[in-house]
Coordinates of C-alpha atoms in Angstrom, one line a residue:
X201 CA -34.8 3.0 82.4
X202 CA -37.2 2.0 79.7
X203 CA -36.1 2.3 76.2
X204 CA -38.2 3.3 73.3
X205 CA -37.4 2.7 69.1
X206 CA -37.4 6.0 67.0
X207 CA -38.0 4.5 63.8
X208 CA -38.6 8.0 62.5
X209 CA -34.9 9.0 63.8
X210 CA -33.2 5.6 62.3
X211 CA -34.5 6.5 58.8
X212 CA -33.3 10.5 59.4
X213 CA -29.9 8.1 60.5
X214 CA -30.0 6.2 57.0
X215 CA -30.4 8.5 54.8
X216 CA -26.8 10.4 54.6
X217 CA -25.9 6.6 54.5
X218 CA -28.0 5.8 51.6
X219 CA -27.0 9.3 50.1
X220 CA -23.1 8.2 50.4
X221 CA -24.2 4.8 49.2
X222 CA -25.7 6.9 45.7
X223 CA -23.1 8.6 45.2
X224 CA -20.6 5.8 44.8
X225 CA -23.0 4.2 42.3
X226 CA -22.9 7.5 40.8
X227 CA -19.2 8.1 40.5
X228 CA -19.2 4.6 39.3
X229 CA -21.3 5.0 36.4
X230 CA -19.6 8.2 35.8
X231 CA -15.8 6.4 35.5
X232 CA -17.1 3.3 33.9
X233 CA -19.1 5.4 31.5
X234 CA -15.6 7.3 30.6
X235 CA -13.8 4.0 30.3
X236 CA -16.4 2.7 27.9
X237 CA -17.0 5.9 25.7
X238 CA -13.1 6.4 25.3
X239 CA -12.6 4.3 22.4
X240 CA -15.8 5.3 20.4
X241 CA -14.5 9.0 20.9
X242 CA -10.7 8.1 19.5
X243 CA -9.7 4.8 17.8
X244 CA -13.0 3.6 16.6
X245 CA -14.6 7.4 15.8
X246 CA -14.2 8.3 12.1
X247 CA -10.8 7.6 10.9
X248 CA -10.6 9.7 7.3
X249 CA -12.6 12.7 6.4
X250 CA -14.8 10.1 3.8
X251 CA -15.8 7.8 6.9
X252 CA -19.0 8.0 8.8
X253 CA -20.2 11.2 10.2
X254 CA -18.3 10.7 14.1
X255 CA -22.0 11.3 15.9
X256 CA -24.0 8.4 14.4
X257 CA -21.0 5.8 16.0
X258 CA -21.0 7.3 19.0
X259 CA -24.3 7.8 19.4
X260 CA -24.6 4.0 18.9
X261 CA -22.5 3.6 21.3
X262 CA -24.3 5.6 23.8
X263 CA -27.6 4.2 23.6
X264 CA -26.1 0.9 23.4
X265 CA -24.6 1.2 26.6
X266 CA -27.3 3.0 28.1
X267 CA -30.1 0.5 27.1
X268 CA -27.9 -2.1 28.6
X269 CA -26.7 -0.5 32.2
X270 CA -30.8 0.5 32.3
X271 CA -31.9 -3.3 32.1
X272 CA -29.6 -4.7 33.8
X273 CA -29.1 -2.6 37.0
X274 CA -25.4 -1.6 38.1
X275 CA -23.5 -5.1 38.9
X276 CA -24.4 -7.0 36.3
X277 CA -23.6 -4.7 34.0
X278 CA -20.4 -3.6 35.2
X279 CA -19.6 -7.4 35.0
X280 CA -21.1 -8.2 31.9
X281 CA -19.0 -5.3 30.3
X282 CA -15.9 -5.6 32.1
X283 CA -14.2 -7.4 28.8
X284 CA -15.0 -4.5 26.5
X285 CA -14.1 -2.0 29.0
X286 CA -10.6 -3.8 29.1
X287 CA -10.3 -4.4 25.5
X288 CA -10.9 -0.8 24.7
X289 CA -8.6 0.5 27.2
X290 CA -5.6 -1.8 25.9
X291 CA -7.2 -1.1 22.0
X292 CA -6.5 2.7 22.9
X293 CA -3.2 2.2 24.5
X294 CA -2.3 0.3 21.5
X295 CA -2.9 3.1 19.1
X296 CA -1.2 5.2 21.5
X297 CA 1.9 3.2 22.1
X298 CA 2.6 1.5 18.7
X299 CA 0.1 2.8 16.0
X300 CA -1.8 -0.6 15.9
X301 CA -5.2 -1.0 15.5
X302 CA -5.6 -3.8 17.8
X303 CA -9.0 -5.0 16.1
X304 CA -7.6 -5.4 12.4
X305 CA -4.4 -7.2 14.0
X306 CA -7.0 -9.6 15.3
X307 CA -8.6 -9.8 12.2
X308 CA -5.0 -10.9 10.8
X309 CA -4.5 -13.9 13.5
X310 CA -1.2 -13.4 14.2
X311 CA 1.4 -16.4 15.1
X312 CA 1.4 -16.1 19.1
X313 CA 4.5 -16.7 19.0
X314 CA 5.6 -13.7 16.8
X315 CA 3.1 -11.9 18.6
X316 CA 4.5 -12.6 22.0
X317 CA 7.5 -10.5 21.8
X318 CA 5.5 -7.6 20.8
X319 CA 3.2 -8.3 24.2
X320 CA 5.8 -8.7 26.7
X321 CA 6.9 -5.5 27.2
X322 CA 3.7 -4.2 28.3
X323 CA 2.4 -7.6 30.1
X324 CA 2.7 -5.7 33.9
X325 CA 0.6 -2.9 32.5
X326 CA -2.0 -5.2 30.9
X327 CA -2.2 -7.3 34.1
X328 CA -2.4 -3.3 36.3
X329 CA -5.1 -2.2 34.0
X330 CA -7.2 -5.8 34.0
X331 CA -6.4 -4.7 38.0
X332 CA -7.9 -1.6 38.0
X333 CA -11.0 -2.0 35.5
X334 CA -11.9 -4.6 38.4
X335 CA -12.2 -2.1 41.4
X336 CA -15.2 -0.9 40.7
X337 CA -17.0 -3.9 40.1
X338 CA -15.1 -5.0 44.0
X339 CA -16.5 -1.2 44.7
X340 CA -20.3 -2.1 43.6
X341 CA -20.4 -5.6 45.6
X342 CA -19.2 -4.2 48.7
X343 CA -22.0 -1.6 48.5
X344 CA -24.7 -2.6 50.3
X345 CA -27.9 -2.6 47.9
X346 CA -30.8 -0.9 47.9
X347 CA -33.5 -0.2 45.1
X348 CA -32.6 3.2 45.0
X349 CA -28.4 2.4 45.5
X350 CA -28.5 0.1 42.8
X351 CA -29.8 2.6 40.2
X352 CA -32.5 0.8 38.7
X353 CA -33.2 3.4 36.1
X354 CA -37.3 4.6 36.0
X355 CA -39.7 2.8 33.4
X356 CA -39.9 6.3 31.4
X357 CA -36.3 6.5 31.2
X358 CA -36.1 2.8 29.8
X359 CA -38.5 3.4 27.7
X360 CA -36.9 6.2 26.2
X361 CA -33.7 4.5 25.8
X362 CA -35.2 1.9 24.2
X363 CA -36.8 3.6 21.6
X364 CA -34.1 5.2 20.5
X365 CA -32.2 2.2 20.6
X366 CA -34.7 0.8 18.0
X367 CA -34.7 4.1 16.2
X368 CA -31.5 4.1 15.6
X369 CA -30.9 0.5 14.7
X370 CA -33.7 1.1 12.4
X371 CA -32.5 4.6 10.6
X372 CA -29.0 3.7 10.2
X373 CA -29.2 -0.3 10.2
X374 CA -26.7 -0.4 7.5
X375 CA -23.9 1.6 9.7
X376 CA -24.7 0.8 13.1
X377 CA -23.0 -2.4 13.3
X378 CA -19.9 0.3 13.1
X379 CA -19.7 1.5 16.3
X380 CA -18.2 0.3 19.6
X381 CA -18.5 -2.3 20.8
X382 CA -20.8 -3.6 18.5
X383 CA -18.0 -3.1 16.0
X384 CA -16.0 -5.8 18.3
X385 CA -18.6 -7.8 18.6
X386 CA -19.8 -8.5 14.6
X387 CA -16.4 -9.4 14.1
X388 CA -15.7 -11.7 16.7
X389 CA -19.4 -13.3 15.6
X390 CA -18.9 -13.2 11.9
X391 CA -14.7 -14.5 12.4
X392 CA -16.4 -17.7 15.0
X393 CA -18.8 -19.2 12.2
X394 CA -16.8 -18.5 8.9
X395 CA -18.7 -15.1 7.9
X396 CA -15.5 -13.7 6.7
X397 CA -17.2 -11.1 4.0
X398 CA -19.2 -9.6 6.5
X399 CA -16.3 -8.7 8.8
X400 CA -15.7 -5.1 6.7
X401 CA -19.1 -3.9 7.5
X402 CA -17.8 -3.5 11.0
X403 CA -14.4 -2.5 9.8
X404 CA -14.2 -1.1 6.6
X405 CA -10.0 -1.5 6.5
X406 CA -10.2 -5.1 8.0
X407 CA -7.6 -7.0 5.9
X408 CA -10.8 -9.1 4.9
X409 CA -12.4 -9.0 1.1
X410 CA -16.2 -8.2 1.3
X411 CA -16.7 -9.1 -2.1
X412 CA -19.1 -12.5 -2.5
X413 CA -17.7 -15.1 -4.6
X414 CA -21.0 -15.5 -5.5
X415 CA -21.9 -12.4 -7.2
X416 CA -23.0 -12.5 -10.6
X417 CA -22.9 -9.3 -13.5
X418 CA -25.9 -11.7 -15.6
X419 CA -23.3 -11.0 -18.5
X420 CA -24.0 -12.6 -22.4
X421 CA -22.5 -11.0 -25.3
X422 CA -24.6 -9.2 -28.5
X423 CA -25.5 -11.9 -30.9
X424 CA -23.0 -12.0 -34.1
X425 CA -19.1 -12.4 -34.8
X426 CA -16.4 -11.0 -32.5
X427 CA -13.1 -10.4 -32.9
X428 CA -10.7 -13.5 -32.4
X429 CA -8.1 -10.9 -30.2
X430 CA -9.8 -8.9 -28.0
X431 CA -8.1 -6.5 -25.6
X432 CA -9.8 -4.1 -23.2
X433 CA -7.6 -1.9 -20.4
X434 CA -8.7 0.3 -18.0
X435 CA -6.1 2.8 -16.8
X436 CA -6.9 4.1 -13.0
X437 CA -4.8 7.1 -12.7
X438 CA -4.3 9.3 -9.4
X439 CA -5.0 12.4 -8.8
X440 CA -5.2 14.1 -12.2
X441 CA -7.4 17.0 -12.2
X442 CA -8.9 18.0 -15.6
X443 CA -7.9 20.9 -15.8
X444 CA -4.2 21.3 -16.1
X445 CA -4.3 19.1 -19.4
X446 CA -3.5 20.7 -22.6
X447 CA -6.6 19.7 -24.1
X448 CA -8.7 20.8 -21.6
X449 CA -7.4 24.3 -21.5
X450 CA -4.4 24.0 -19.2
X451 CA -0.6 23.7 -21.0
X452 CA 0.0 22.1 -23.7
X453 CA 2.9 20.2 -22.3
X454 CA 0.0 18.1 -20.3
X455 CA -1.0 16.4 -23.3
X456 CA -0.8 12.7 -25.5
X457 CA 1.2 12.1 -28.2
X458 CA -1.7 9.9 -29.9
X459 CA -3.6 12.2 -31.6
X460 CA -6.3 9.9 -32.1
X461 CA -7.2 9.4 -28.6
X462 CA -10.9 11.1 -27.5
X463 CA -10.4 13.2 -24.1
X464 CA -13.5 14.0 -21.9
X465 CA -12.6 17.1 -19.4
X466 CA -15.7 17.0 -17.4
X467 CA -15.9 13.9 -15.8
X468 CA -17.2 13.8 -12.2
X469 CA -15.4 11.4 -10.2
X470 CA -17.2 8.9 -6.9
X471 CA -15.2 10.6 -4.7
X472 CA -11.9 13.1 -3.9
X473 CA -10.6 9.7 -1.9
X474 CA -8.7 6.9 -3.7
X475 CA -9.6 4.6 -0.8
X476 CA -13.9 5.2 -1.7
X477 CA -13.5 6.7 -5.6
X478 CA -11.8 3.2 -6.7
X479 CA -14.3 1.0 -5.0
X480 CA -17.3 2.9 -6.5
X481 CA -15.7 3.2 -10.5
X482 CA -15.7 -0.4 -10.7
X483 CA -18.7 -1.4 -9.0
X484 CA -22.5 -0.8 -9.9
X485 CA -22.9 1.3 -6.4
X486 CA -23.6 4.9 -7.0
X487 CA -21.9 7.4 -3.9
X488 CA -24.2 7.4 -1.0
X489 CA -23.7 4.1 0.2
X490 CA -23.0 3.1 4.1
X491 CA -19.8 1.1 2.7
X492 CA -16.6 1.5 1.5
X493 CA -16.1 -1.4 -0.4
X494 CA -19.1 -3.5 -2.0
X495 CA -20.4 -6.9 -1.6
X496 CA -20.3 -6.9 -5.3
X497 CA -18.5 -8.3 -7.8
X498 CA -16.7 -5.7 -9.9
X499 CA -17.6 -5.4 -13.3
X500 CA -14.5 -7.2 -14.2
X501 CA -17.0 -10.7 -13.9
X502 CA -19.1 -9.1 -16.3
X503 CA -16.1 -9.9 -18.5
X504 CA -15.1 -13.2 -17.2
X505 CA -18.8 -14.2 -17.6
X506 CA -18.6 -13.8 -21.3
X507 CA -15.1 -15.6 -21.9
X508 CA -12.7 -12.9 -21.0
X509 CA -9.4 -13.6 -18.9
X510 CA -9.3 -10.7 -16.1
X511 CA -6.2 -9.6 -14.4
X512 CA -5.6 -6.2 -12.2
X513 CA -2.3 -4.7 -12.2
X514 CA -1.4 -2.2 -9.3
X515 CA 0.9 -0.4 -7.5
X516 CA -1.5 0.6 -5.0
X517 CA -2.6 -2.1 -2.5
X518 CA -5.3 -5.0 -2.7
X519 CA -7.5 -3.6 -0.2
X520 CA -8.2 -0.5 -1.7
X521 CA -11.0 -2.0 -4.3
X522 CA -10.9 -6.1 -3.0
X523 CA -10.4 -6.6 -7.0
X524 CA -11.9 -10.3 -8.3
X525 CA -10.0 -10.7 -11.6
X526 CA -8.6 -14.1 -12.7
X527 CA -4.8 -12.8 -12.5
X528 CA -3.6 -10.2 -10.1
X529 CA 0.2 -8.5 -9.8
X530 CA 0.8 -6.1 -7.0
X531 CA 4.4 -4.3 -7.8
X532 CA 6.8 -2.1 -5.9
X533 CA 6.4 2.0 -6.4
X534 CA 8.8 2.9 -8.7
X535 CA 9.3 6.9 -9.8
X536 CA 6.9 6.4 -12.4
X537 CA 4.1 4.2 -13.6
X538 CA 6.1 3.4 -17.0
X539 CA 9.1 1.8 -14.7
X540 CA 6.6 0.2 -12.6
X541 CA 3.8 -1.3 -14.7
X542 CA 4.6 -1.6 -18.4
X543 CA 7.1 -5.1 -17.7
X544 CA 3.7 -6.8 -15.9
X545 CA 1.4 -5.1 -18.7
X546 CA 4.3 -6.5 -21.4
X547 CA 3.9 -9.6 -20.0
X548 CA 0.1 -10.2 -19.6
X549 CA -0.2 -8.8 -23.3
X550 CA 2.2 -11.9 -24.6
X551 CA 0.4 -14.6 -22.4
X552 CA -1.8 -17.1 -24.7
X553 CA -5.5 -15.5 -24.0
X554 CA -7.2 -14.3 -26.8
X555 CA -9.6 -12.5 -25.2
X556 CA -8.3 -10.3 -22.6
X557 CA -9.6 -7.4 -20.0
X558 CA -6.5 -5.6 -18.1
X559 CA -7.3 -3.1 -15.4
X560 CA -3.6 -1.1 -14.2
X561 CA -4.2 0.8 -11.0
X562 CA -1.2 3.5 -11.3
X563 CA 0.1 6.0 -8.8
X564 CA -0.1 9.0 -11.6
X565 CA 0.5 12.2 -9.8
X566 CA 0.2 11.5 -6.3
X567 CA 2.4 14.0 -3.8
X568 CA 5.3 14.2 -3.5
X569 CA 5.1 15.2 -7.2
X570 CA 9.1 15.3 -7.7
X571 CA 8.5 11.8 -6.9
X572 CA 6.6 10.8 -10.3
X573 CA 8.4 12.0 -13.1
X574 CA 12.4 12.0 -13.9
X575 CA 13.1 16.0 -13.3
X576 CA 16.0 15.8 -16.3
X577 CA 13.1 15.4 -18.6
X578 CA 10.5 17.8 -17.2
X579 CA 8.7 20.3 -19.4
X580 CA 8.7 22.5 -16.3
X581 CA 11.2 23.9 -14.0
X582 CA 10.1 23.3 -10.8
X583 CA 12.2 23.7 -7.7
X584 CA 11.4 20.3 -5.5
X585 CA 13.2 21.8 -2.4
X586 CA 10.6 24.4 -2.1
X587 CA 8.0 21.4 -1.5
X588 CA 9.0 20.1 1.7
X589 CA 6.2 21.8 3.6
X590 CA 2.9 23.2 2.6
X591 CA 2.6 25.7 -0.4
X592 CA 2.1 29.0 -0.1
X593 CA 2.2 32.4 -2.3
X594 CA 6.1 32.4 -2.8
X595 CA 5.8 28.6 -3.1
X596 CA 2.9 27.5 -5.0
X597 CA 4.3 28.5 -8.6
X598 CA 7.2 25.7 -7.9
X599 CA 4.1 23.2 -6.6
X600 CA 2.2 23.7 -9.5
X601 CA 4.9 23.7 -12.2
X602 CA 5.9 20.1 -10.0
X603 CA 2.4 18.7 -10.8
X604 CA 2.2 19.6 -14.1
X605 CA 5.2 17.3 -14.5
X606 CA 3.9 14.5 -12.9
X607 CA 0.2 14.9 -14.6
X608 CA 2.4 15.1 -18.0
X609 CA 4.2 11.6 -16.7
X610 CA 0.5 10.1 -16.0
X611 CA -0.8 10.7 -19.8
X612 CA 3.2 9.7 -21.5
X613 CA 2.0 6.7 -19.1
X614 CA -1.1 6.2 -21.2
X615 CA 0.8 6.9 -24.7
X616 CA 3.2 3.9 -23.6
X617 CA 0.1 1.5 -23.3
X618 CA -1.5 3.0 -26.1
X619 CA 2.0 1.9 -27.9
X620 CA 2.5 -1.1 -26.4
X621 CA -1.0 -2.2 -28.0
X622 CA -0.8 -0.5 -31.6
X623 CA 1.9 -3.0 -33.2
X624 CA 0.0 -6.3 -32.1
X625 CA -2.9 -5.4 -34.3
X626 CA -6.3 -7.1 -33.4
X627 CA -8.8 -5.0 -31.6
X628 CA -8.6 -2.9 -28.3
X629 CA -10.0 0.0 -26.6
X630 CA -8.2 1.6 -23.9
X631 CA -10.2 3.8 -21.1
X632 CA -8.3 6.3 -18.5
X633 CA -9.2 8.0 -15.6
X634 CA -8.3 9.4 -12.3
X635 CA -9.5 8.3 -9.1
X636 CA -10.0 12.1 -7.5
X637 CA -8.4 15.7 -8.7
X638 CA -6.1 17.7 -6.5
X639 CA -6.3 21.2 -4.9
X640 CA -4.0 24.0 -5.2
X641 CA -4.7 26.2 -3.1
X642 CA -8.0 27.2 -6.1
X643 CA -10.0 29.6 -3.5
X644 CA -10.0 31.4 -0.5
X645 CA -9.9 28.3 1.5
X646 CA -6.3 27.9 0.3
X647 CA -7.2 23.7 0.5
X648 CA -4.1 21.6 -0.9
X649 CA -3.9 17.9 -2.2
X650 CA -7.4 15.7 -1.6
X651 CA -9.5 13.5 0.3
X652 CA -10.3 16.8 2.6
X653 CA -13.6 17.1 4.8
X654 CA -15.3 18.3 2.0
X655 CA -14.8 17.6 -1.7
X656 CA -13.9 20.6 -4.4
X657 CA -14.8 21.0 -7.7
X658 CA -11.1 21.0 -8.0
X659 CA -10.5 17.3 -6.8
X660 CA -13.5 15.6 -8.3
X661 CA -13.7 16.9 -12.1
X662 CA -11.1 14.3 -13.9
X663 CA -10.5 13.5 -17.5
X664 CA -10.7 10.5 -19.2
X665 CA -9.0 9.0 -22.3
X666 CA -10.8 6.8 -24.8
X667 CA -8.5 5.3 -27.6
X668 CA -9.2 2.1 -29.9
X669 CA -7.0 0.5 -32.2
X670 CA -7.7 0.3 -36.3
X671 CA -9.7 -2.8 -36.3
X672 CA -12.1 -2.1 -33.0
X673 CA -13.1 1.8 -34.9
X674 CA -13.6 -0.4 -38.4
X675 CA -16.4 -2.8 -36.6
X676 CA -17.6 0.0 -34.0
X677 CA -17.5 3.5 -36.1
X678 CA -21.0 4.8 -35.0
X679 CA -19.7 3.7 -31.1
X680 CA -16.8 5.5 -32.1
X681 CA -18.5 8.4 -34.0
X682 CA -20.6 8.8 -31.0
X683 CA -17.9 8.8 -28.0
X684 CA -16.1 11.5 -30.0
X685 CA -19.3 13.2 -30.2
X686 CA -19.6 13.2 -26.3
X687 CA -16.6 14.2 -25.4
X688 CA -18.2 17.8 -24.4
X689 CA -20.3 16.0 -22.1
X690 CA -21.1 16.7 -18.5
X691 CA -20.0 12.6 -17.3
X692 CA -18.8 10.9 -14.6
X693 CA -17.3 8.0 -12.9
X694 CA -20.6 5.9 -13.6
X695 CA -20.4 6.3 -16.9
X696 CA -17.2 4.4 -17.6
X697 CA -18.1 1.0 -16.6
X698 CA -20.9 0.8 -19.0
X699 CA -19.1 2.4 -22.0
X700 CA -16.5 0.0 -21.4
X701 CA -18.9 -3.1 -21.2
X702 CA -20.7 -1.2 -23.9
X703 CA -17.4 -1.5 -26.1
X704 CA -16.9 -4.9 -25.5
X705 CA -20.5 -5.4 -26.7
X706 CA -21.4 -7.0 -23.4
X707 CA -25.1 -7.0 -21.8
X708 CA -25.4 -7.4 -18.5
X709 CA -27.5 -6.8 -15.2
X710 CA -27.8 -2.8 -13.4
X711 CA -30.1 -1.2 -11.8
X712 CA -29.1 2.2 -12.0
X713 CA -30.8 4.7 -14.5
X714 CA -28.7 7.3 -13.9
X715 CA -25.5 5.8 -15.5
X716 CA -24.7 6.4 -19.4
X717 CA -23.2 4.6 -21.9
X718 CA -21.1 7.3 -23.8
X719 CA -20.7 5.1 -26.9
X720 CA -24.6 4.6 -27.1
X721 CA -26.2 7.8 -26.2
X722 CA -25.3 10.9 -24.8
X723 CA -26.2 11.8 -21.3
X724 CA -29.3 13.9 -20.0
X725 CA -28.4 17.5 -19.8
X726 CA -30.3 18.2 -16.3
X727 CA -29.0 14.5 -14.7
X728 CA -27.6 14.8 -10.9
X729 CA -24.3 14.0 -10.6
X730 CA -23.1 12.6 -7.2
X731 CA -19.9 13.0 -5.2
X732 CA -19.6 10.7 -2.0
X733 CA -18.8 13.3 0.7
X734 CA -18.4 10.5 3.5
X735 CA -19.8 6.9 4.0
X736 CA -23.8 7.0 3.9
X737 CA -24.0 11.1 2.4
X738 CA -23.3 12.0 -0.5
X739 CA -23.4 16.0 -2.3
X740 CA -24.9 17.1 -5.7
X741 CA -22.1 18.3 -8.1
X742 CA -23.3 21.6 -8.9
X743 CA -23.3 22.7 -5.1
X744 CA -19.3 22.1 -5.4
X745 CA -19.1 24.3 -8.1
X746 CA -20.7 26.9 -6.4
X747 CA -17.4 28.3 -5.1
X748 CA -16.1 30.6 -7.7
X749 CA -12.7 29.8 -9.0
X750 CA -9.9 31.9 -8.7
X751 CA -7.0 32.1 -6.3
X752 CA -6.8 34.5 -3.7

C-alpha cells in the first residue's frame, strides 16, 4: 500500500509537544525567579525603618534580572546565575538558622579554620541545596530547544526592560548599587582590587569605614593670638527629648547645676535614628542623602588641620559614625555615662596636648531607663518592674517618671564634664546634644521609644547645652553675648558643627547655606529644617508638627 506524509498532521502532532516543552520553560522561570527574588524580598530588603524605601531594591532587582534572562535566553542564564541563586538561598538560610548576615561575615574574612566548625553542621544541606538549585538547569538542557521553547523574549519586551533598566540606574544611581545581587557583586568587586571605602555603599553596616583618608575640611584659623590651652568637647547624648528639661518647660529636676550654661530647646535633630542622626551631626551632609555614613571626613579634621589633637570617646560602637580623630577609646556600658566615660575624659584632659578637641558619644537615656541612672538617687519614683513590656495607661506614669531619671543622669553627665574642665583654667567650650528624642506614647498613635517608620516631633526636637569657661567668654563676649541671644531660636543639628568650629575660630570649606553659626548670627526665621525619614527622603519639620500634642 502506498504511503503518503501529512506534514499538516505532524505539526497538529507537535504542537501539544512544543506546548509541554513551554510550559516547563515556564515553570522554570517561575521557580528560578522565586529563588532569585527571595533574598531581595527578606535579608537584603530594608533592614531598619531609616533604610531605603523596600521597592526601589527590589525593583532593581527585578529589572536586573529580567534584562538579563531577556538577553540571554533561558540556559545561559540559568547557568550564568546559578552562583547567586545558591548564595542567596544559603545567605537566607543563614539569617534564618543563626542570625548571620552572611555578606558582612564575608566582609570580615573570617579564619577558615574558626569558620569551619560553624559550617560543618550544615555541609549535607549546603551540598542538597547546590543539588537541587542544579535540576533545573539539568531540566532546561534536556529540553529539546526551539525558538519559541527557549523563551527568547520579543524585541518590544527587551526594549522595555531595558529602558527601565537604564531608568533606573539613572534616577537612583546613588542607591542602586544596594540591591541584590548587585549588592553581592560591588562588594566582591570593590574587596578584589582594594576599594575598601566603597564596600558601604552596597552595605551600609559592612564592618568597613567609608570615610576617605583623603578628605580635606580646607581648615586655617582667624588671623591673631589664640589661647596657649585650648579645649573643645562635644557631648553626643541619646535620646533626650527637649521637652522634659526643666528649662525647657518640663520639671525642674531635669536640669544643670551650672547656672551659666546656655540651653537651646528647639533644636531639630538629622534624624529619630542614632545609627543615621550621629553620621549627619558631624559631617557637612544635610538629611536626604542615599547613605548612611559619609565619604567625608568629619569635622573633627577641620580641627586637626589647624593643630588640634582629636580623640572620640564612646560607649556606643565605631561603626555607628566611622569617627577619624587622632585618639579613639571605645568603653564598656556601665549604668551611667559618669561611671563609664569620665576616667577616659580624666585622662585625655591630663595628656600633654595643648590644644585639644574631645568628642564623648554617651548612651544618656536610652531604654531600659532603670538602666541609666542609680534608682537610690532618683528625683522620681518610678516603679522599674512595671517596664518590662510596652507602656500603657496604668503604666506609662511609672515610664515616664523612669525617663525623667535617666534624662536628669544625661545633664548631671554634662555638669561632671563641665566640672572636670572648670578647675584647669585655660579656655573651653563645651557643646551637648542628643542624637534623636523619644516617644511616649504623645498622640493618638500611642508610638513609644524612636527610630519608628516615621519620625515625631517628639523624637527629633533635642536640646543642646553651650557652656565656656572664664577665659574663652573674656576673648569671645559678643560670640558669647550672641549664642545666649539665640537660644530661642528655631536650630538644628546643622547648626552645631559650625558654632563649634565657629568657637574655635576656625574657617573652613561647606557648601551648605542652610546651616548657621549660632555664635555669628541668628538663623532665618522662614529656613526649612530637615529630618531624614529614610536613606534618600527626607521630611520638612513643620509637617511633623502638624500632629497636635496631647495624649489620648
Amino acid at each position: 500500500m502506498e504511503q503518503h506524509s501529512d506534514p499538516h498532521g505532524a505539526r497538529l502532532a507537535s504542537a501539544p509537544m512544543a506546548d509541554r516543552r513551554l510550559g516547563v520553560v515556564s515553570l522554570i522561570d517561575c521557580v528560578w525567579g522565586a529563588i532569585l527574588l527571595i533574598p531581595a524580598l527578606t535579608i537584603f530588603s530594608s533592614a531598619h525603618v531609616w533604610d531605603l524605601g523596600a521597592v526601589c531594591p527590589l525593583a532593581a532587582t527585578a529589572v536586573f534580572f529580567g534584562l538579563l534572562r531577556a538577553i540571554l535566553g533561558l540556559r545561559v542564564f540559568l547557568v550564568l546565575t546559578y552562583v547567586p541563586a545558591l548564595f542567596g538561598v544559603l545567605a537566607v538560610g543563614a539569617d534564618l538558622l543563626r542570625d548571620v548576615n552572611l555578606l558582612e561575615a564575608a566582609l570580615i574574612r573570617p579564619d577558615p579554620h574558626e569558620a569551619w566548625p560553624v559550617v560543618q553542621p550544615h555541609v549535607l544541606w549546603i551540598a542538597l541545596t547546590a543539588v537541587l538549585l542544579a535540576v533545573p538547569i539539568w531540566v532546561s538542557f534536556r529540553t529539546p530547544t526551539t525558538q519559541a521553547v527557549r523563551g527568547k523574549w520579543p524585541s518590544v519586551t527587551l526594549a522595555a526592560i531595558a529602558f527601565s533598566a537604564v531608568t533606573c540606574g539613572a534616577i537612583f544611581h546613588d542607591t542602586v548599587l544596594r540591591a541584590w545581587p548587585l549588592n553581592v557583586i560591588s562588594v566582591a568587586a570593590a574587596s578584589a582590587i582594594g576599594l575598601d571605602d566603597f564596600v558601604s555603599t552596597a552595605s551600609p553596616y559592612a564592618p568597613t569605614n567609608p570615610r576617605s583618608a583623603s578628605a580635606s575640611w580646607g581648615a586655617s584659623r582667624s588671623p591673631g593670638l589664640h589661647p596657649q590651652s585650648e579645649t573643645y568637647i562635644l557631648i553626643i547624648g541619646e535620646s533626650v527629648r527637649a521637652d522634659r528639661l526643666g528649662a525647657c518647660g518640663g520639671q525642674k529636676q531635669v536640669g544643670l547645676s551650672h547656672q551659666d550654661a546656655i540651653i537651646y530647646c528647639d533644636v531639630t535633630s538629622g534624624s529619630s535614628s542614632t545609627h543615621t542622626s550621629v553620621p549627619l551631626l558631624v559631617s557637612r551632609e544635610m538629611p536626604g542623602g542615599a547613605f548612611r555614613v559619609s565619604k567625608d571626613a568629619t569635622f573633627m579634621k577641620a580641627f586637626e588641620e589647624t593643630g588640634f589633637h582629636t580623640y572620640w570617646l564612646a560607649v556606643q560602637e565605631r561603626g555607628i559614625a566611622w569617627p577619624d580623630a587622632n585618639t579613639d577609646e571605645f568603653v564598656a556600658i556601665k549604668r551611667t555615662d559618669r561611671e563609664s566615660l569620665l576616667p577616659s575624659l580624666r585622662s585625655v584632659l591630663a595628656q600633654n596636648a595643648p590644644k585639644k578637641l574631645i568628642v564623648v558619644h554617651a548612651y544618656g537615656a536610652h531604654f531600659s531607663y532603670c538602666d541609666r541612672y542609680e534608682p537610690a538617687t532618683a528625683a522620681f519614683q518610678a516603679d522599674c518592674s512595671k517596664l518590662s513590656g510596652l507602656p500603657d495607661g496604668s503604666t506609662l506614669p511609672d515610664f515616664i517618671r523612669a525617663y525623667d531619671n535617666a534624662a536628669a543622669e544625661s545633664l548631671r553627665f554634662i555638669d561632671a564634664v563641665i566640672s572636670e574642665l572648670a578647675p584647669a583654667g585655660g579656655s573651653s567650650f563645651v557643646m551637648y546634644t542628643a542624637d534623636h528624642g523619644e516617644n511616649l506614647l504623645d498622640d493618638g498613635r500611642k508610638l513609644f521609644q524612636h527610630a519608628l517608620k516615621d519620625p515625631t516631633p517628639w523624637d527629633t526636637t533635642v536640646p543642646a547645652v553651650m557652656w565656656a569657661s572664664d577665659e574663652w567668654r573674656a576673648s569671645n563676649s559678643a560670640r558669647w553675648e550672641r549664642l545666649r541671644a539665640n537660644h530661642e531660636a528655631k536650630a538644628m543639628h546643622a547648626d552645631l558643627v559650625p558654632t563649634l568650629l565657629g568657637s574655635a575660630a576656625i574657617r573652613y570649606v561647606d557648601e551648605r547655606r542652610v546651616a548657621v553659626d549660632l555664635g555669628a548670627m541668628s538663623p532665618p526665621v522662614d529656613r526649612t529644617r530637615w529630618v531624614m525619614r529614610r536613606l534618600g527622603e527626607k521630611i520638612n519639620e513643620d509637617q511633623l508638627r502638624q500632629v497636635q500634642p496631647g495624649r489620648q
